mmCIF file of C-alpha atoms (C1' of nucleotides) in Angstrom:
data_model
loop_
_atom_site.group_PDB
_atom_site.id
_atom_site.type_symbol
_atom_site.label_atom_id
_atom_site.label_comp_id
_atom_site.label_asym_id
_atom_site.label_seq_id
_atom_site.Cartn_x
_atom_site.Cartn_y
_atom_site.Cartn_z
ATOM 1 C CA UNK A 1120 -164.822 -5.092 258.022
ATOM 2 C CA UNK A 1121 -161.203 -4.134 257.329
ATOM 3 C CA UNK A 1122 -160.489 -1.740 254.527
ATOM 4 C CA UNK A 1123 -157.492 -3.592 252.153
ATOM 5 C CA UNK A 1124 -156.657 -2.106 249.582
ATOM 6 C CA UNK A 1125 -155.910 1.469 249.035
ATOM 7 C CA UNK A 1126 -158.182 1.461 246.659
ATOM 8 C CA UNK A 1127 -160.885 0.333 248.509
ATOM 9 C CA UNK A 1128 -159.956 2.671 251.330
ATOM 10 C CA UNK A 1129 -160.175 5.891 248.953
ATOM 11 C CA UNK A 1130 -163.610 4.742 247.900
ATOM 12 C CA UNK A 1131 -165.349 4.621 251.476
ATOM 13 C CA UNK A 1132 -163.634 7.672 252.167
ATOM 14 C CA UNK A 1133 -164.907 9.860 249.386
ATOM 15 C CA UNK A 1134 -168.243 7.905 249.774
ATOM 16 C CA UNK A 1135 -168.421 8.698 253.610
ATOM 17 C CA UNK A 1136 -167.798 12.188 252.547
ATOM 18 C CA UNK A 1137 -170.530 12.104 249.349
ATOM 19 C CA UNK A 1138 -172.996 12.509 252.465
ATOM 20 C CA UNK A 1139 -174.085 15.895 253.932
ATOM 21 C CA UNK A 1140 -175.102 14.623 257.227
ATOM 22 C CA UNK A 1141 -171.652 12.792 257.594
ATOM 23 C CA UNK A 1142 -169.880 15.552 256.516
ATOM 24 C CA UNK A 1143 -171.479 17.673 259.283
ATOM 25 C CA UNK A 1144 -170.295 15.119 261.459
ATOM 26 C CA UNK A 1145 -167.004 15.021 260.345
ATOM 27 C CA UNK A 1146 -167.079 19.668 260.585
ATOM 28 C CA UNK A 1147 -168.640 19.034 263.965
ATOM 29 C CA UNK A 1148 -165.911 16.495 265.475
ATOM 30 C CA UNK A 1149 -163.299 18.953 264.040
ATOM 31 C CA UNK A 1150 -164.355 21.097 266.814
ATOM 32 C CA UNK A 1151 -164.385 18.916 269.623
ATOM 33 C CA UNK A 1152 -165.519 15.054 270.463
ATOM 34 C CA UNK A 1153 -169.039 14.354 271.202
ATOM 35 C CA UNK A 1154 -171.718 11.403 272.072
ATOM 36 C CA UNK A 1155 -173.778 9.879 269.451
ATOM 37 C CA UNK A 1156 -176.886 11.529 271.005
ATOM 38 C CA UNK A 1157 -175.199 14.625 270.796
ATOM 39 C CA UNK A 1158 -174.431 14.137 267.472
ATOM 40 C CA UNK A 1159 -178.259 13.058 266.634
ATOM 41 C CA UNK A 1160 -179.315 15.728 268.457
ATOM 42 C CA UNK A 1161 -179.819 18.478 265.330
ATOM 43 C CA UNK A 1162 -181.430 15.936 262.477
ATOM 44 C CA UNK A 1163 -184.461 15.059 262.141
ATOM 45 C CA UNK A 1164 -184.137 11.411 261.876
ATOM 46 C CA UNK A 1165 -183.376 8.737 264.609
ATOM 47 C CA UNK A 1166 -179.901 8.138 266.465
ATOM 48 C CA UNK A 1167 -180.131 4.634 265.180
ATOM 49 C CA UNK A 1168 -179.336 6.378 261.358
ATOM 50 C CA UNK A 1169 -176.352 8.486 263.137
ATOM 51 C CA UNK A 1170 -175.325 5.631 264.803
ATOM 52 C CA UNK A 1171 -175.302 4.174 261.185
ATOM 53 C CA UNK A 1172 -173.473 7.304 259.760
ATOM 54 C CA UNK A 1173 -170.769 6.304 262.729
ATOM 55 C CA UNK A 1174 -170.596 3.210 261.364
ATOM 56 C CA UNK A 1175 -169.400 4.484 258.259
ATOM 57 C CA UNK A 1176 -167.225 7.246 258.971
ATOM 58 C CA UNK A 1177 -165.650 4.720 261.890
ATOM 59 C CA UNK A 1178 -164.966 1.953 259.135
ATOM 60 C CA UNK A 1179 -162.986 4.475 256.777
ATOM 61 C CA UNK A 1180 -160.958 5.558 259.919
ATOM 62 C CA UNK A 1181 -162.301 8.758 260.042
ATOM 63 C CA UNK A 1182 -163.805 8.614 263.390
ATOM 64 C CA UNK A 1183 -162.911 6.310 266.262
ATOM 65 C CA UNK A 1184 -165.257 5.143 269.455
ATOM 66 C CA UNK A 1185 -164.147 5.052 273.104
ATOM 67 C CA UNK A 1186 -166.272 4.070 275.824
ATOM 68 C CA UNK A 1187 -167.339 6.599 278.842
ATOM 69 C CA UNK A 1188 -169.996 5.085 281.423
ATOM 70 C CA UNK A 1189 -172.671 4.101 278.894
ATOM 71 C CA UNK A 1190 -171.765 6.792 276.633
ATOM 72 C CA UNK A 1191 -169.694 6.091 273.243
ATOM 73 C CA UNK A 1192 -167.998 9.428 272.524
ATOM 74 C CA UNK A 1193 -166.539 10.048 269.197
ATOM 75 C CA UNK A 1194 -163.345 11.777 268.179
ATOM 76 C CA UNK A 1195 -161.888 12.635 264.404
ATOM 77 C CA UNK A 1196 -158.655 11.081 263.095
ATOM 78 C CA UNK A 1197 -157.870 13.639 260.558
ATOM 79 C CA UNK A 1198 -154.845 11.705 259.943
ATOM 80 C CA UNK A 1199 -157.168 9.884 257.559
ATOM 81 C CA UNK A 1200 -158.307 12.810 255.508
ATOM 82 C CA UNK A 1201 -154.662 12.809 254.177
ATOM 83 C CA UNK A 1202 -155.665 9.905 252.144
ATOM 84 C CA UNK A 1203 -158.478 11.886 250.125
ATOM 85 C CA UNK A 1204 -156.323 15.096 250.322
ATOM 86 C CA UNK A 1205 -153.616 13.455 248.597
ATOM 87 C CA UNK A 1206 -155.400 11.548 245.752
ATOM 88 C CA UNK A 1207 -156.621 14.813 245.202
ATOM 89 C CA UNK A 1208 -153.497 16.999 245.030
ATOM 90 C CA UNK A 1209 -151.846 14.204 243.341
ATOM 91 C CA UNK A 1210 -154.452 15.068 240.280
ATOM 92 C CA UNK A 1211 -153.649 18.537 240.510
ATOM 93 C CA UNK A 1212 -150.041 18.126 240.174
ATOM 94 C CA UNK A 1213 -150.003 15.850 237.331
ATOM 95 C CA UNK A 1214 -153.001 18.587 235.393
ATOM 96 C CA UNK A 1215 -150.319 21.130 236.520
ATOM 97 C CA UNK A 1216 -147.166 19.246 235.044
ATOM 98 C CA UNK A 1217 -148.614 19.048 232.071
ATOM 99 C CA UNK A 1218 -149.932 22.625 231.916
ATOM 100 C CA UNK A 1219 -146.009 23.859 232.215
ATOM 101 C CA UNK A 1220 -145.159 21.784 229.669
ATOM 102 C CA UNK A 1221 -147.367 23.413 227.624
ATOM 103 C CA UNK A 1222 -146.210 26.783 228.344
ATOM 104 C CA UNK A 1223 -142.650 25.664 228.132
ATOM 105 C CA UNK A 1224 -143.429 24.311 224.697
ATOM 106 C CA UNK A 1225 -145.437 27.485 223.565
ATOM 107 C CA UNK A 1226 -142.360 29.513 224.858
ATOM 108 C CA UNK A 1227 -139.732 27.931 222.501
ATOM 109 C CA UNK A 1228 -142.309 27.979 219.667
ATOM 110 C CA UNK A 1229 -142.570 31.936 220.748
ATOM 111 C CA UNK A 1230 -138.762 32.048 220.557
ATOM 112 C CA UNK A 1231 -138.540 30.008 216.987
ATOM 113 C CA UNK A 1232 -140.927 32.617 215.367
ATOM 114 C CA UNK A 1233 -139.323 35.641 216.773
ATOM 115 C CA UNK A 1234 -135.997 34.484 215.093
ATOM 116 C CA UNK B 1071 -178.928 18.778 235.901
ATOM 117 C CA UNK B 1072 -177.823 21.907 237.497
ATOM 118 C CA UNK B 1073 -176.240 21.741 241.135
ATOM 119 C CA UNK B 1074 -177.952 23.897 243.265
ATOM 120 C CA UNK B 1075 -176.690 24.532 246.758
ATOM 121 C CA UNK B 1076 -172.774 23.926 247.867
ATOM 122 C CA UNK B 1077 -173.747 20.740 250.227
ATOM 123 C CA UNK B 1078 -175.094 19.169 246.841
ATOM 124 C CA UNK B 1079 -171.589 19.978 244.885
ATOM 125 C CA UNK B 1080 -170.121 18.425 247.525
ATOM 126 C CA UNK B 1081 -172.345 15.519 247.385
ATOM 127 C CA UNK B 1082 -171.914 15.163 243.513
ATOM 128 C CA UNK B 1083 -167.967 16.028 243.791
ATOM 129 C CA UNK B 1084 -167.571 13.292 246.389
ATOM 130 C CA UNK B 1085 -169.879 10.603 244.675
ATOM 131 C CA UNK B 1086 -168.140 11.121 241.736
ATOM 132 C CA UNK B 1087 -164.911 10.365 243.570
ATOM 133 C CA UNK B 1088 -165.966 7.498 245.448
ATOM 134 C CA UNK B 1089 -165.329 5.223 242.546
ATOM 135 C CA UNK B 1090 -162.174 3.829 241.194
ATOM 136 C CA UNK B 1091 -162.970 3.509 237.498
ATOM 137 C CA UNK B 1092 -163.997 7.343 237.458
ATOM 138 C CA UNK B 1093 -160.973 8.498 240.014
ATOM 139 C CA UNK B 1094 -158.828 6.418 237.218
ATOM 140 C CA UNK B 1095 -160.426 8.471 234.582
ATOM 141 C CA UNK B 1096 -160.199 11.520 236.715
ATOM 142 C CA UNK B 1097 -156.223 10.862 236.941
ATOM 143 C CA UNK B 1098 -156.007 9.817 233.188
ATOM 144 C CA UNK B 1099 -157.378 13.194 232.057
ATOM 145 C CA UNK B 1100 -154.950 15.009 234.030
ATOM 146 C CA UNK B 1101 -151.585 13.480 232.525
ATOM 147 C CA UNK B 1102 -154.140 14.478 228.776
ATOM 148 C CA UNK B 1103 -157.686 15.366 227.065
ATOM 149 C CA UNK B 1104 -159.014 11.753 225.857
ATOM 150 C CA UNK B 1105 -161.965 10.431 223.848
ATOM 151 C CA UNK B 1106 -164.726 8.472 225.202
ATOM 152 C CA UNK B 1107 -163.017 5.455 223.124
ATOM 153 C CA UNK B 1108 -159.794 6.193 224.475
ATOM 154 C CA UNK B 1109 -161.173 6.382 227.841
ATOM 155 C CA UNK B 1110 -163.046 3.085 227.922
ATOM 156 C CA UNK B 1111 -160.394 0.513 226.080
ATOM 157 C CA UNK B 1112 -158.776 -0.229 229.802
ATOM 158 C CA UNK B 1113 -161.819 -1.391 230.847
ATOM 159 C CA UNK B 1114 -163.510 -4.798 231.033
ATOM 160 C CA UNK B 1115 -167.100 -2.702 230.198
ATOM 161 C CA UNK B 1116 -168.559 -1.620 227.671
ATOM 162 C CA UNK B 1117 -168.238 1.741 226.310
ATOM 163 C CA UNK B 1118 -171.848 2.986 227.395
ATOM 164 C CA UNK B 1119 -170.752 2.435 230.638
ATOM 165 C CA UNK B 1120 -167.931 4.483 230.487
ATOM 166 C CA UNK B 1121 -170.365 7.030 228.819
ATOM 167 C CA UNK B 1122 -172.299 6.884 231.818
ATOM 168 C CA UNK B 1123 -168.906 7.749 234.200
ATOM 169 C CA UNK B 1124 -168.351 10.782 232.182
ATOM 170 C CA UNK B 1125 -171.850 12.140 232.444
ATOM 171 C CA UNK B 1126 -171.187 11.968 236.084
ATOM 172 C CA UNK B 1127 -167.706 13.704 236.317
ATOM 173 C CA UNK B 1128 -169.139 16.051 233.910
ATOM 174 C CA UNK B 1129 -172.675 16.714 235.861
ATOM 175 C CA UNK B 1130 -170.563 17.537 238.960
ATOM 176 C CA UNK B 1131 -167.970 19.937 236.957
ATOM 177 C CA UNK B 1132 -165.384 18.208 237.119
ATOM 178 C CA UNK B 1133 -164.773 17.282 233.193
ATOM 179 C CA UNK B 1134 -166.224 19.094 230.129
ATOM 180 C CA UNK B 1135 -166.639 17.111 227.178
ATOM 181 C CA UNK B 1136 -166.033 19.457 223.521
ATOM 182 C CA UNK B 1137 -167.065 18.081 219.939
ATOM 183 C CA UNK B 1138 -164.422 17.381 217.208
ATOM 184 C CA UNK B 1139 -165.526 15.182 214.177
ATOM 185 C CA UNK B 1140 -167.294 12.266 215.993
ATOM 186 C CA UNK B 1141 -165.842 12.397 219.079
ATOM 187 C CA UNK B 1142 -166.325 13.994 222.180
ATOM 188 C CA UNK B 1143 -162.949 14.796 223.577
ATOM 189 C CA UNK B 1144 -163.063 14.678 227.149
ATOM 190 C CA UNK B 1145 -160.752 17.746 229.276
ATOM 191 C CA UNK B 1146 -160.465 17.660 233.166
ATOM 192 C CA UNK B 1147 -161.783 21.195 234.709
ATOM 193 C CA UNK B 1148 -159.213 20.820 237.927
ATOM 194 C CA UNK B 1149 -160.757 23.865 239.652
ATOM 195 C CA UNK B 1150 -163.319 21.833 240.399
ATOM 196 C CA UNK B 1151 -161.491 19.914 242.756
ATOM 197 C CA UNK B 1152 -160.613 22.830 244.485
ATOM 198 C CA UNK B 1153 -164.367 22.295 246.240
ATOM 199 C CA UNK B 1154 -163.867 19.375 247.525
ATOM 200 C CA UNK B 1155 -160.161 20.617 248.777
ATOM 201 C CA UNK B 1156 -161.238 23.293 250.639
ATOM 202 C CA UNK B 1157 -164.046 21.170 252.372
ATOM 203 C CA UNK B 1158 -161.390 18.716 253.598
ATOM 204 C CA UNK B 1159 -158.984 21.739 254.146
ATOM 205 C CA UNK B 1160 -161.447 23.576 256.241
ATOM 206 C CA UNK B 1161 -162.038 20.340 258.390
ATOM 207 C CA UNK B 1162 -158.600 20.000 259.424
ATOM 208 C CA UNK B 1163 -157.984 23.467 259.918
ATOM 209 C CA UNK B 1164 -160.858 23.432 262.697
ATOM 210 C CA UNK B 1165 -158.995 20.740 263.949
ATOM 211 C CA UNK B 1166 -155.491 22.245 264.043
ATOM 212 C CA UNK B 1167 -157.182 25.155 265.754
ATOM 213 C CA UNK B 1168 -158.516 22.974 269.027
ATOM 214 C CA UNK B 1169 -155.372 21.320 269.039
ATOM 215 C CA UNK B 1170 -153.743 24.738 269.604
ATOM 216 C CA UNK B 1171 -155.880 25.797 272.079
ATOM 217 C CA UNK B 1172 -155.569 22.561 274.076
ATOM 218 C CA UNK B 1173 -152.006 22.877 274.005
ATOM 219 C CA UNK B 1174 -151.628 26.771 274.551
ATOM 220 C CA UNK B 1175 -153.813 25.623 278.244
ATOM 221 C CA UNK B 1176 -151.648 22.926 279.179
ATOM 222 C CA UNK B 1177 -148.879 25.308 278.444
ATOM 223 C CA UNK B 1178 -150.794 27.435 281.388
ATOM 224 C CA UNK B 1179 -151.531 24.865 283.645
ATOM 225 C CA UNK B 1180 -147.993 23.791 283.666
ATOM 226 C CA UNK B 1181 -147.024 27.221 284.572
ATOM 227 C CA UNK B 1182 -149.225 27.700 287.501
ATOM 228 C CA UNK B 1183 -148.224 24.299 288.574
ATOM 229 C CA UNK B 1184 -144.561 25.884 289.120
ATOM 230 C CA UNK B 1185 -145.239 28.847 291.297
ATOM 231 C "C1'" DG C 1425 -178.475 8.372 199.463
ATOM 232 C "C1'" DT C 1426 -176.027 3.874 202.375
ATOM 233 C "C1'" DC C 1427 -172.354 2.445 205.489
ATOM 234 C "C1'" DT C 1428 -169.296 2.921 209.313
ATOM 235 C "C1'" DT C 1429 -167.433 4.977 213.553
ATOM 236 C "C1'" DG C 1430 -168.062 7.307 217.854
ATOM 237 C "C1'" DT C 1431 -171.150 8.365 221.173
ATOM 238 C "C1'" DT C 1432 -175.584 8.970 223.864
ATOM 239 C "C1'" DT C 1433 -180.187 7.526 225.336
ATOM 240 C "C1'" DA C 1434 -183.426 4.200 227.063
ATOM 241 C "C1'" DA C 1435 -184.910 0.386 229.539
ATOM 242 C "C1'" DG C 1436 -183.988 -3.463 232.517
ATOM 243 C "C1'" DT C 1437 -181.671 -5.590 236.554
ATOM 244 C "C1'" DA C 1438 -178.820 -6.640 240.559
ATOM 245 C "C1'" DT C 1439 -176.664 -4.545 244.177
ATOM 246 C "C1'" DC C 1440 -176.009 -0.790 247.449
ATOM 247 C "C1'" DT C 1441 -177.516 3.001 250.435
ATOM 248 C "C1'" DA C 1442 -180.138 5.700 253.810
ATOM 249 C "C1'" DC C 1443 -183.385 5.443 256.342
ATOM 250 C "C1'" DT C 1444 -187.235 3.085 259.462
ATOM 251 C "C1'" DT C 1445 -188.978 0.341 263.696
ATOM 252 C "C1'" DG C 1446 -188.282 -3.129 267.110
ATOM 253 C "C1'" DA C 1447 -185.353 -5.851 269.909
ATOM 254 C "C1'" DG C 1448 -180.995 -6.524 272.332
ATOM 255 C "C1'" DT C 1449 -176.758 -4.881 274.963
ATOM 256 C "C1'" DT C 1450 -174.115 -2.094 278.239
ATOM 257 C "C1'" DA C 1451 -173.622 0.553 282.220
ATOM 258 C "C1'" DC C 1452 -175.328 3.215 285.650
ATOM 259 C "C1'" DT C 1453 -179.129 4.325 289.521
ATOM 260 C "C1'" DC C 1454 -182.217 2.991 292.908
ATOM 261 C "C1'" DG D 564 -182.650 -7.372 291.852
ATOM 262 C "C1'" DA D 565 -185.863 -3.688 288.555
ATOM 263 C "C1'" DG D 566 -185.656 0.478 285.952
ATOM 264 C "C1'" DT D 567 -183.555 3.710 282.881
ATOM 265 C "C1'" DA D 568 -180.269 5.932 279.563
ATOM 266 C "C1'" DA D 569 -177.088 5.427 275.727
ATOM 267 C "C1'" DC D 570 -176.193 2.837 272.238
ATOM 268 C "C1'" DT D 571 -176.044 -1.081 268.688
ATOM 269 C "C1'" DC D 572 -177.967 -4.833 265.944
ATOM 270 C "C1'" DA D 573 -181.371 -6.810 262.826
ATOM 271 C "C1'" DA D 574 -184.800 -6.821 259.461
ATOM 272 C "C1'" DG D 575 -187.483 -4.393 256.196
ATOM 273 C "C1'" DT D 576 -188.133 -0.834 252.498
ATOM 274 C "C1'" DA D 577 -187.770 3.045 249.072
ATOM 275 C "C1'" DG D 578 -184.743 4.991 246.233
ATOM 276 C "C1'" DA D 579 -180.040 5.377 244.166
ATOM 277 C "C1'" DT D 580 -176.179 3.382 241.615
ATOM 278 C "C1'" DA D 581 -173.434 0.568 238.304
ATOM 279 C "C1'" DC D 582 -173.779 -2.086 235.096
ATOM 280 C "C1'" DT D 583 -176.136 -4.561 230.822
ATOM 281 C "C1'" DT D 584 -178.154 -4.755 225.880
ATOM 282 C "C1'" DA D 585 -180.721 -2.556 222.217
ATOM 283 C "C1'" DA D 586 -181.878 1.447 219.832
ATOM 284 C "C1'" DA D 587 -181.049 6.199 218.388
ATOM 285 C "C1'" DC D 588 -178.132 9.933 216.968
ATOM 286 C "C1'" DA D 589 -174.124 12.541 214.826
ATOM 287 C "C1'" DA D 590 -170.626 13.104 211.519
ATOM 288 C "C1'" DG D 591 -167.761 11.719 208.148
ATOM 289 C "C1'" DA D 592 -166.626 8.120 204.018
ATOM 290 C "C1'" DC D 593 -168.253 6.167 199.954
#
DNA sequence: GTCTTGTTTAAGTATCTACTTGAGTTACTC
DNA sequence: GAGTAACTCAAGTAGATACTTAAACAAGAC
């Protein structure tokens, strides 16, 4: 299931990330790759539902799968947070634009009153 | 609706986020505060749904929505984002670290190879 | 007061999501 | 080969989500 438009790509990242579990995942791969049972180990639910979480975090390109004996160990792509961490910034920029336009325009009516 | 722990901030932040009409809104308030009208004419729904939206950005902090005449001017509250930020910024940081440590040891190995 | 505009609330529905259990696949061990 | 471990796939289900329309509410205009 390929992701197309950037769009589309920005909303299965944040919604990957709208999950606790799967953002422990994500926290936990930052430190190091590890097998899905590993993974499953510390939740109380079955590895079937991490291997379901994988799913998800695989198809935004967060995560990718190799293979080792019968083992499928998982390793982060933080390249792909980018993507979230720029939408985001992107916001902020534009919010803070507009906020120094403000003061700039406050300034001069500062300066107008003062004369 | 009041968010309780940080894991459920970050599940409302990045819910909120993980949909394009609301990440539009999102971006629209940042470039200026809006009305709900204001908010919903781009849209091919109807202006409850849009209603809806903003009841989610603002249960998760990230808009706040003032009264003035009939309306409900809508303002974006950017600090919010800031959460979600340092979530993401945390991530890759724990990254960046392991990367630094893998390369600081091949950086030894290479030097006892040479003796 | 009635009427209109802007917005929210309520109720219904179709689709999506996060799980479950059971069966199937892959790769190694004996 | 049979048996086992690690994992995925498939089908089912409870609850969430994104809309809809209809009704209610809020605030000003008449």
């Amino acid at each position: 299931m390929a992701i197309t438009t950037e769009d589309e790509g920005l909303d299965a990242m944040f919604g990957a990330l709208a999950d606790r579990t799967r953002r422990d995942i994500v926290a936990r791969l930052a430190a190091g790759d590890a097998t899905v049972t590993e993974l499953a180990a510390p939740y109380p639910m079955s590895v079937q539902a991490i291997s379901q979480h994988l799913g998800v975090l695989e198809r935004c390109g967060l995560i990718t799968r190799g293979r080792h004996r019968q083992t499928r160990p998982c390793r982060l792509e933080p390249l792909a947070l980018e993507a979230a961490m720029s939408w985001i910034q992107e916001s902020r920029r534009t919010w803070a634009e507009r906020m120094d336009l403000l003061e700039a325009h406050l300034d001069r009516l500062r300066e107008d009153r003062q004369q």
